[in-house]
Amino acid sequence: MKILGTGSALPRKTVTNDMLSEFLDTSDEWITTRTGIKSRQIISDERFEEIAALAGQRAIEAAGLVPEDIDFIICHNVCNVYVTPSLASLVQGFLGIKGPNCPTMDLNSACAGFVYGLDICDAFLETGRANRILYICAEEVTRMVDWNQRETCVLFGDGAGAMVLGKGDNYLASTLTSTPMPDVIYYRLPCEPTPYETREGIDTHKAMQLKGREVFRNAVTSAQRDIRDVVAKAGLELKDIDHYLLHQANMRIVDAIKQNFDLPDERFHHNIEYRGNTSSASIPILLDEIVREGKVKRGDLMVFNGFGAGFVTSAAVVRY
Ligand code: UT7
């Protein structure tokens, strides 16, 4: 597998910490110190599928291709208003890619999902089931939180990161893990009752519930374990990696990993300051930003690492 081009797209509304403190008992000082976040983009009147499709279109253009060159669309998405059809199918319509020879599907492995999806794309490409996959991670996490709950709503932002993937030998290693811990982070949608239900309240809708400290501890431990593991699997050492792109959940998590690895600061990229936590989209948005800023050149080695509800974790080593 090889990354042929990247793209990203964000909602137009930027929300600063001060704007949140207008209706929440919070402050710029608390949010900045505890998370590193200064502002984030939050969906308002846009259609979410259009943001995802725009990220995809930019990735196709960056790859020097046209939509008709894509023969598979895979989206990673935790939640959007459409449970069905899939986001990938909706994106296909927006991009004007006619069927029936471009299959579409969605994946969901929470905030760790970006690398989970890369693994699936790699399998489809390397077994010859697809030649050029449009892979989009798109999230509107801000629709999953209770906007009266300062513990969660200040943390998140929305957006989409995309890439076109083709055949190649640049996916050097990956690590995926899952440990059932459903109480640590969860979000329950309302579902229709069946006529046979007797228990009350089993499908009670619950905005996102998050045990932040537990997630924080697990993230710091799992990130170090997974990164060391995946770099060793690739036959490399930590110092050989040019770019570390970690899930952007909290700047303090990135800092903790950085300190433990004793590597130059500039190898650890971050945009949480002005994007917030965009779940599975955080790494591909960050990747697109640093590619467009000219910070990455062909042949550079990158590590991606994520964690999220499940508890799931993931890491990969990729040659750009
Ligand atoms: O992508 C996966 C999901 N991501 C995460 O779960 C992120 C991982 N966790 C974290 O980043 C951190 O745990 C948080 C940023 C969520 C919380 O930071 P913390 O240092 O663990 O704070 P805390 O939850 O222990 O709360 C400390 C205090 C509490 O007050 P008391 O009990 O000490 O009086 C909270 O009520 O801060 C209070 N607090 C706030 N104060 C102002 C919580 N949220 C806020 C807020 N503004 N927004």
Short mmCIF file of C-alpha atoms and ligand atoms in Angstrom, two decimals:
data_model
loop_
_atom_site.label_atom_id
_atom_site.label_comp_id
_atom_site.label_asym_id
_atom_site.label_seq_id
_atom_site.Cartn_x
_atom_site.Cartn_y
_atom_site.Cartn_z
CA MET A 1 0.00 0.00 0.00
CA LYS A 2 1.11 3.53 -0.71
CA ILE A 3 -0.39 6.95 0.06
CA LEU A 4 -0.97 8.65 -3.32
CA GLY A 5 -2.54 11.89 -2.06
CA THR A 6 -4.11 13.45 1.02
CA GLY A 7 -6.92 15.92 1.67
CA SER A 8 -8.93 17.36 4.53
CA ALA A 9 -11.96 19.56 5.13
CA LEU A 10 -13.38 21.29 8.19
CA PRO A 11 -16.62 22.98 9.17
CA ARG A 12 -16.44 26.75 8.70
CA LYS A 13 -17.42 27.71 12.28
CA THR A 14 -14.42 28.25 14.59
CA VAL A 15 -15.23 28.17 18.30
CA THR A 16 -12.71 29.51 20.81
CA ASN A 17 -12.49 28.59 24.49
CA ASP A 18 -13.77 32.06 25.36
CA MET A 19 -16.86 31.43 23.24
CA LEU A 20 -17.54 28.25 25.25
CA SER A 21 -17.12 30.05 28.55
CA GLU A 22 -20.03 32.32 27.52
CA PHE A 23 -22.47 29.46 28.29
CA LEU A 24 -20.40 26.96 30.30
CA ASP A 25 -18.71 27.14 33.68
CA THR A 26 -15.25 26.85 32.11
CA SER A 27 -12.36 29.06 31.08
CA ASP A 28 -9.70 29.43 28.43
CA GLU A 29 -7.15 28.91 31.21
CA TRP A 30 -8.62 25.52 32.29
CA ILE A 31 -9.05 24.16 28.77
CA THR A 32 -5.63 25.32 27.59
CA THR A 33 -3.77 24.02 30.64
CA ARG A 34 -5.54 20.65 30.84
CA THR A 35 -5.79 19.87 27.12
CA GLY A 36 -3.76 22.28 24.96
CA ILE A 37 -6.91 23.19 22.99
CA LYS A 38 -7.47 26.87 22.11
CA SER A 39 -10.16 26.52 19.43
CA ARG A 40 -11.92 23.94 17.28
CA GLN A 41 -14.23 23.78 14.21
CA ILE A 42 -17.80 22.80 14.97
CA ILE A 43 -20.43 21.74 12.49
CA SER A 44 -23.34 24.17 12.11
CA ASP A 45 -25.40 24.44 8.93
CA GLU A 46 -23.20 22.34 6.65
CA ARG A 47 -24.06 18.82 5.58
CA PHE A 48 -21.61 16.43 7.16
CA GLU A 49 -21.45 14.22 4.02
CA GLU A 50 -20.34 17.27 2.01
CA ILE A 51 -17.41 17.90 4.37
CA ALA A 52 -16.37 14.24 4.06
CA ALA A 53 -16.72 14.36 0.27
CA LEU A 54 -14.71 17.60 0.03
CA ALA A 55 -11.83 16.01 1.94
CA GLY A 56 -12.04 13.07 -0.47
CA GLN A 57 -12.10 15.32 -3.53
CA ARG A 58 -8.98 17.14 -2.30
CA ALA A 59 -7.18 13.83 -1.78
CA ILE A 60 -8.12 12.69 -5.30
CA GLU A 61 -6.80 15.97 -6.75
CA ALA A 62 -3.59 15.71 -4.69
CA ALA A 63 -3.07 12.21 -6.12
CA GLY A 64 -3.41 13.63 -9.65
CA LEU A 65 -6.51 11.52 -10.27
CA VAL A 66 -10.18 12.03 -11.09
CA PRO A 67 -13.12 10.51 -9.15
CA GLU A 68 -13.67 7.83 -11.82
CA ASP A 69 -10.21 6.40 -11.03
CA ILE A 70 -11.43 5.31 -7.57
CA ASP A 71 -12.61 1.69 -7.37
CA PHE A 72 -13.47 1.45 -3.66
CA ILE A 73 -14.58 4.02 -1.08
CA ILE A 74 -14.08 3.23 2.60
CA CYS A 75 -15.13 5.68 5.31
CA HIS A 76 -14.33 5.49 8.96
CA ASN A 77 -17.06 7.15 11.03
CA VAL A 78 -18.22 6.70 14.61
CA CYS A 79 -21.50 8.58 14.28
CA ASN A 80 -23.53 10.70 11.91
CA VAL A 81 -27.23 11.21 11.40
CA TYR A 82 -27.38 8.45 8.78
CA VAL A 83 -27.10 5.01 10.32
CA THR A 84 -27.81 3.77 6.81
CA PRO A 85 -26.90 4.21 3.99
CA SER A 86 -23.21 4.29 4.79
CA LEU A 87 -21.25 7.54 4.77
CA ALA A 88 -19.09 6.03 2.01
CA SER A 89 -22.17 5.52 -0.14
CA LEU A 90 -23.30 9.12 0.45
CA VAL A 91 -19.81 10.39 -0.42
CA GLN A 92 -19.90 8.38 -3.65
CA GLY A 93 -23.02 10.32 -4.64
CA PHE A 94 -21.47 13.69 -3.79
CA LEU A 95 -18.35 12.89 -5.81
CA GLY A 96 -20.48 11.81 -8.78
CA ILE A 97 -18.85 8.37 -8.96
CA LYS A 98 -21.36 6.20 -10.80
CA GLY A 99 -21.92 2.59 -9.75
CA PRO A 100 -21.92 -0.27 -9.81
CA ASN A 101 -18.16 -0.94 -9.87
CA CYS A 102 -17.06 1.20 -6.94
CA PRO A 103 -18.15 -0.58 -3.74
CA THR A 104 -18.57 1.45 -0.56
CA MET A 105 -18.50 0.65 3.15
CA ASP A 106 -18.05 2.21 6.59
CA LEU A 107 -15.90 1.10 9.50
CA ASN A 108 -16.03 2.02 13.18
CA SER A 109 -13.18 1.48 15.62
CA ALA A 110 -13.69 4.68 17.59
CA CYS A 111 -10.86 7.20 17.89
CA ALA A 112 -8.30 4.46 17.07
CA GLY A 113 -10.03 3.73 13.78
CA PHE A 114 -7.71 5.46 11.32
CA VAL A 115 -5.09 2.68 11.46
CA TYR A 116 -7.75 -0.04 11.64
CA GLY A 117 -9.04 1.30 8.32
CA LEU A 118 -5.54 1.47 6.84
CA ASP A 119 -5.16 -2.23 7.62
CA ILE A 120 -8.41 -3.05 5.78
CA CYS A 121 -7.36 -0.91 2.80
CA ASP A 122 -3.96 -2.64 2.74
CA ALA A 123 -5.67 -6.04 2.67
CA PHE A 124 -7.96 -5.06 -0.22
CA LEU A 125 -5.09 -3.55 -2.22
CA GLU A 126 -2.54 -6.25 -1.64
CA THR A 127 -4.98 -9.07 -2.47
CA GLY A 128 -5.87 -7.32 -5.72
CA ARG A 129 -9.49 -6.63 -4.72
CA ALA A 130 -8.99 -2.90 -5.33
CA ASN A 131 -6.48 -0.66 -7.12
CA ARG A 132 -7.24 2.81 -5.83
CA ILE A 133 -9.14 3.25 -2.59
CA LEU A 134 -10.50 6.55 -1.37
CA TYR A 135 -10.23 6.29 2.41
CA ILE A 136 -11.92 9.02 4.48
CA CYS A 137 -12.09 9.40 8.27
CA ALA A 138 -14.90 11.86 8.99
CA GLU A 139 -16.35 12.71 12.37
CA GLU A 140 -18.91 15.07 13.84
CA VAL A 141 -18.14 14.19 17.44
CA THR A 142 -19.66 17.44 18.66
CA ARG A 143 -23.11 15.95 17.97
CA MET A 144 -22.41 13.15 20.47
CA VAL A 145 -21.73 15.32 23.51
CA ASP A 146 -24.04 17.01 25.98
CA TRP A 147 -23.40 20.73 25.52
CA ASN A 148 -24.14 21.33 29.20
CA GLN A 149 -21.41 18.91 30.29
CA ARG A 150 -18.17 20.86 30.46
CA GLU A 151 -16.13 17.68 31.11
CA THR A 152 -16.72 16.44 27.56
CA CYS A 153 -17.97 19.12 25.18
CA VAL A 154 -14.89 21.36 25.39
CA LEU A 155 -12.68 18.53 24.14
CA PHE A 156 -13.98 17.87 20.66
CA GLY A 157 -14.06 19.29 17.15
CA ASP A 158 -15.36 18.09 13.77
CA GLY A 159 -13.72 17.43 10.43
CA ALA A 160 -12.57 14.96 7.82
CA GLY A 161 -9.19 13.66 6.70
CA ALA A 162 -8.82 11.64 3.51
CA MET A 163 -6.31 9.83 1.35
CA VAL A 164 -6.12 7.93 -1.88
CA LEU A 165 -4.31 4.63 -1.39
CA GLY A 166 -2.76 2.52 -4.13
CA LYS A 167 -0.60 -0.58 -4.40
CA GLY A 168 2.92 -0.38 -2.99
CA ASP A 169 5.31 -1.58 -0.31
CA ASN A 170 5.05 1.43 1.99
CA TYR A 171 2.88 -0.04 4.75
CA LEU A 172 5.68 -1.47 6.84
CA ALA A 173 3.95 -2.74 10.00
CA SER A 174 0.82 -2.39 12.08
CA THR A 175 -0.47 -3.27 15.55
CA LEU A 176 -4.15 -3.42 16.53
CA THR A 177 -5.46 -4.21 20.02
CA SER A 178 -8.84 -4.39 21.71
CA THR A 179 -9.76 -4.88 25.39
CA PRO A 180 -13.42 -4.79 26.45
CA MET A 181 -13.92 -1.76 28.74
CA PRO A 182 -17.32 -0.45 27.61
CA ASP A 183 -17.83 1.94 30.54
CA VAL A 184 -14.78 4.07 29.91
CA ILE A 185 -16.17 5.90 26.85
CA TYR A 186 -19.60 5.30 25.36
CA TYR A 187 -22.46 6.95 23.54
CA ARG A 188 -25.94 5.43 23.14
CA LEU A 189 -28.32 6.35 20.37
CA PRO A 190 -32.07 5.97 20.81
CA CYS A 191 -33.41 2.93 18.91
CA GLU A 192 -36.98 1.97 18.08
CA PRO A 193 -38.58 -0.32 20.68
CA THR A 194 -39.77 -3.76 19.59
CA PRO A 195 -43.27 -4.95 20.69
CA TYR A 196 -41.58 -7.64 22.83
CA GLU A 197 -39.54 -5.47 25.18
CA THR A 198 -40.44 -5.76 28.84
CA ARG A 199 -37.46 -4.05 30.47
CA GLU A 200 -37.78 -0.29 30.59
CA GLY A 201 -35.07 2.11 29.66
CA ILE A 202 -32.71 -0.35 27.97
CA ASP A 203 -32.26 1.96 25.01
CA THR A 204 -32.17 5.19 26.92
CA HIS A 205 -30.21 7.70 24.94
CA LYS A 206 -27.02 8.80 26.66
CA ALA A 207 -24.80 11.59 25.41
CA MET A 208 -21.12 10.71 25.44
CA GLN A 209 -19.88 9.47 28.79
CA LEU A 210 -16.16 9.68 29.35
CA LYS A 211 -13.93 8.66 32.23
CA GLY A 212 -11.23 11.10 31.20
CA ARG A 213 -8.58 10.17 33.75
CA GLU A 214 -8.86 6.46 32.98
CA VAL A 215 -8.63 7.12 29.26
CA PHE A 216 -5.63 9.36 29.84
CA ARG A 217 -3.76 6.67 31.81
CA ASN A 218 -4.58 3.93 29.31
CA ALA A 219 -3.59 6.15 26.41
CA VAL A 220 -0.16 6.98 27.76
CA THR A 221 0.58 3.32 28.55
CA SER A 222 -0.83 1.85 25.33
CA ALA A 223 0.77 4.46 23.06
CA GLN A 224 4.24 3.69 24.34
CA ARG A 225 3.66 -0.06 24.12
CA ASP A 226 2.13 0.04 20.61
CA ILE A 227 4.69 2.44 19.14
CA ARG A 228 7.63 0.42 20.45
CA ASP A 229 5.99 -2.77 19.21
CA VAL A 230 5.18 -1.54 15.71
CA VAL A 231 8.55 0.12 15.17
CA ALA A 232 10.29 -3.12 16.18
CA LYS A 233 7.99 -5.11 13.87
CA ALA A 234 9.11 -2.86 11.01
CA GLY A 235 12.74 -3.67 11.89
CA LEU A 236 13.41 -0.07 12.90
CA GLU A 237 14.32 1.96 15.98
CA LEU A 238 12.41 4.90 17.44
CA LYS A 239 15.12 7.33 16.29
CA ASP A 240 14.68 6.17 12.64
CA ILE A 241 11.14 7.59 12.50
CA ASP A 242 10.91 11.08 10.97
CA HIS A 243 7.32 11.90 11.96
CA TYR A 244 5.15 10.82 14.87
CA LEU A 245 1.44 11.50 14.41
CA LEU A 246 -0.51 10.58 17.55
CA HIS A 247 -4.26 10.78 18.01
CA GLN A 248 -4.93 14.39 19.03
CA ALA A 249 -6.90 13.89 22.27
CA ASN A 250 -4.82 15.90 24.72
CA MET A 251 -1.53 17.75 24.28
CA ARG A 252 -0.45 16.38 27.67
CA ILE A 253 -0.70 12.82 26.26
CA VAL A 254 1.51 13.76 23.29
CA ASP A 255 3.97 15.47 25.66
CA ALA A 256 4.13 12.43 27.95
CA ILE A 257 5.01 10.10 25.04
CA LYS A 258 7.54 12.60 23.69
CA GLN A 259 9.31 12.82 27.03
CA ASN A 260 9.46 9.07 27.45
CA PHE A 261 10.94 8.58 23.98
CA ASP A 262 13.52 11.34 24.34
CA LEU A 263 13.31 12.38 20.69
CA PRO A 264 13.43 15.87 19.15
CA ASP A 265 10.20 17.84 19.70
CA GLU A 266 9.72 18.61 16.02
CA ARG A 267 9.18 14.94 15.16
CA PHE A 268 5.92 14.99 17.17
CA HIS A 269 3.36 16.86 15.11
CA HIS A 270 0.25 18.35 16.66
CA ASN A 271 -2.71 20.52 15.74
CA ILE A 272 -4.92 19.94 18.78
CA GLU A 273 -4.47 23.62 19.68
CA TYR A 274 -6.81 24.69 16.87
CA ARG A 275 -8.66 21.47 15.92
CA GLY A 276 -9.61 19.84 19.24
CA ASN A 277 -10.14 16.08 19.30
CA THR A 278 -11.70 15.04 15.98
CA SER A 279 -11.71 11.31 16.85
CA SER A 280 -10.58 9.05 13.98
CA ALA A 281 -10.14 12.09 11.72
CA SER A 282 -7.43 13.65 13.90
CA ILE A 283 -4.43 11.81 12.39
CA PRO A 284 -5.39 12.10 8.70
CA ILE A 285 -6.27 15.81 9.12
CA LEU A 286 -2.90 16.38 10.79
CA LEU A 287 -1.15 14.40 8.06
CA ASP A 288 -2.77 16.45 5.31
CA GLU A 289 -1.80 19.68 7.08
CA ILE A 290 1.87 18.76 7.44
CA VAL A 291 2.02 17.45 3.87
CA ARG A 292 0.58 20.71 2.54
CA GLU A 293 2.97 22.71 4.75
CA GLY A 294 5.85 20.86 3.03
CA LYS A 295 7.04 19.20 6.25
CA VAL A 296 6.95 15.68 4.78
CA LYS A 297 8.88 14.38 1.79
CA ARG A 298 8.56 11.15 -0.13
CA GLY A 299 10.48 8.37 1.59
CA ASP A 300 10.06 9.79 5.12
CA LEU A 301 9.08 7.30 7.82
CA MET A 302 5.93 7.98 9.83
CA VAL A 303 4.31 6.42 12.87
CA PHE A 304 0.55 6.73 13.41
CA ASN A 305 -0.88 5.88 16.81
CA GLY A 306 -4.40 6.01 18.20
CA PHE A 307 -6.63 4.92 21.09
CA GLY A 308 -10.31 5.13 21.84
CA ALA A 309 -13.57 3.66 23.07
CA GLY A 310 -13.51 -0.09 23.37
CA PHE A 311 -10.75 0.15 24.60
CA VAL A 312 -9.05 -0.08 21.21
CA THR A 313 -5.57 0.97 20.21
CA SER A 314 -3.63 0.99 16.97
CA ALA A 315 -0.28 1.92 15.47
CA ALA A 316 1.36 1.70 12.07
CA VAL A 317 4.67 2.49 10.40
CA VAL A 318 4.32 3.93 6.91
CA ARG A 319 6.89 5.15 4.41
CA TYR A 320 5.41 8.27 2.82
O1 UT7 B 1 -10.27 10.40 22.20
C1 UT7 B 1 -10.73 9.66 23.27
C2 UT7 B 1 -11.40 10.55 24.30
N1 UT7 B 1 -10.44 11.42 24.88
C3 UT7 B 1 -10.20 11.50 26.20
O2 UT7 B 1 -10.78 10.84 27.01
C4 UT7 B 1 -9.13 12.39 26.64
C5 UT7 B 1 -8.35 11.80 27.79
N2 UT7 B 1 -8.53 12.50 29.03
C6 UT7 B 1 -8.17 13.79 29.19
O3 UT7 B 1 -7.67 14.40 28.28
C7 UT7 B 1 -8.33 14.42 30.55
O4 UT7 B 1 -8.59 13.44 31.53
C8 UT7 B 1 -9.46 15.50 30.57
C9 UT7 B 1 -9.01 16.71 29.77
C10 UT7 B 1 -10.74 14.93 29.98
C11 UT7 B 1 -9.72 15.94 32.02
O5 UT7 B 1 -8.53 16.43 32.61
P1 UT7 B 1 -8.15 16.02 34.10
O6 UT7 B 1 -6.90 16.69 34.45
O7 UT7 B 1 -8.17 14.50 34.14
O8 UT7 B 1 -9.32 16.68 34.95
P2 UT7 B 1 -10.46 15.99 35.86
O9 UT7 B 1 -11.44 15.26 34.98
O10 UT7 B 1 -9.81 15.21 36.94
O11 UT7 B 1 -11.16 17.26 36.48
C12 UT7 B 1 -10.46 18.15 37.36
C13 UT7 B 1 -11.39 19.26 37.78
C14 UT7 B 1 -12.73 18.76 38.32
O12 UT7 B 1 -13.11 19.60 39.38
P3 UT7 B 1 -12.85 19.15 40.91
O13 UT7 B 1 -13.62 17.85 41.08
O14 UT7 B 1 -11.37 18.97 41.04
O15 UT7 B 1 -13.40 20.30 41.70
C15 UT7 B 1 -13.68 18.97 37.16
O16 UT7 B 1 -15.03 19.15 37.58
O17 UT7 B 1 -11.71 20.10 36.66
C16 UT7 B 1 -13.14 20.22 36.55
N3 UT7 B 1 -13.47 20.37 35.15
C17 UT7 B 1 -13.53 21.56 34.52
N4 UT7 B 1 -13.32 22.83 34.95
C18 UT7 B 1 -13.44 23.81 34.05
C19 UT7 B 1 -13.76 19.39 34.25
N5 UT7 B 1 -13.99 19.94 33.04
C20 UT7 B 1 -13.86 21.28 33.18
C21 UT7 B 1 -13.98 22.37 32.28
N6 UT7 B 1 -13.76 23.60 32.76
N7 UT7 B 1 -14.28 22.21 30.98
#
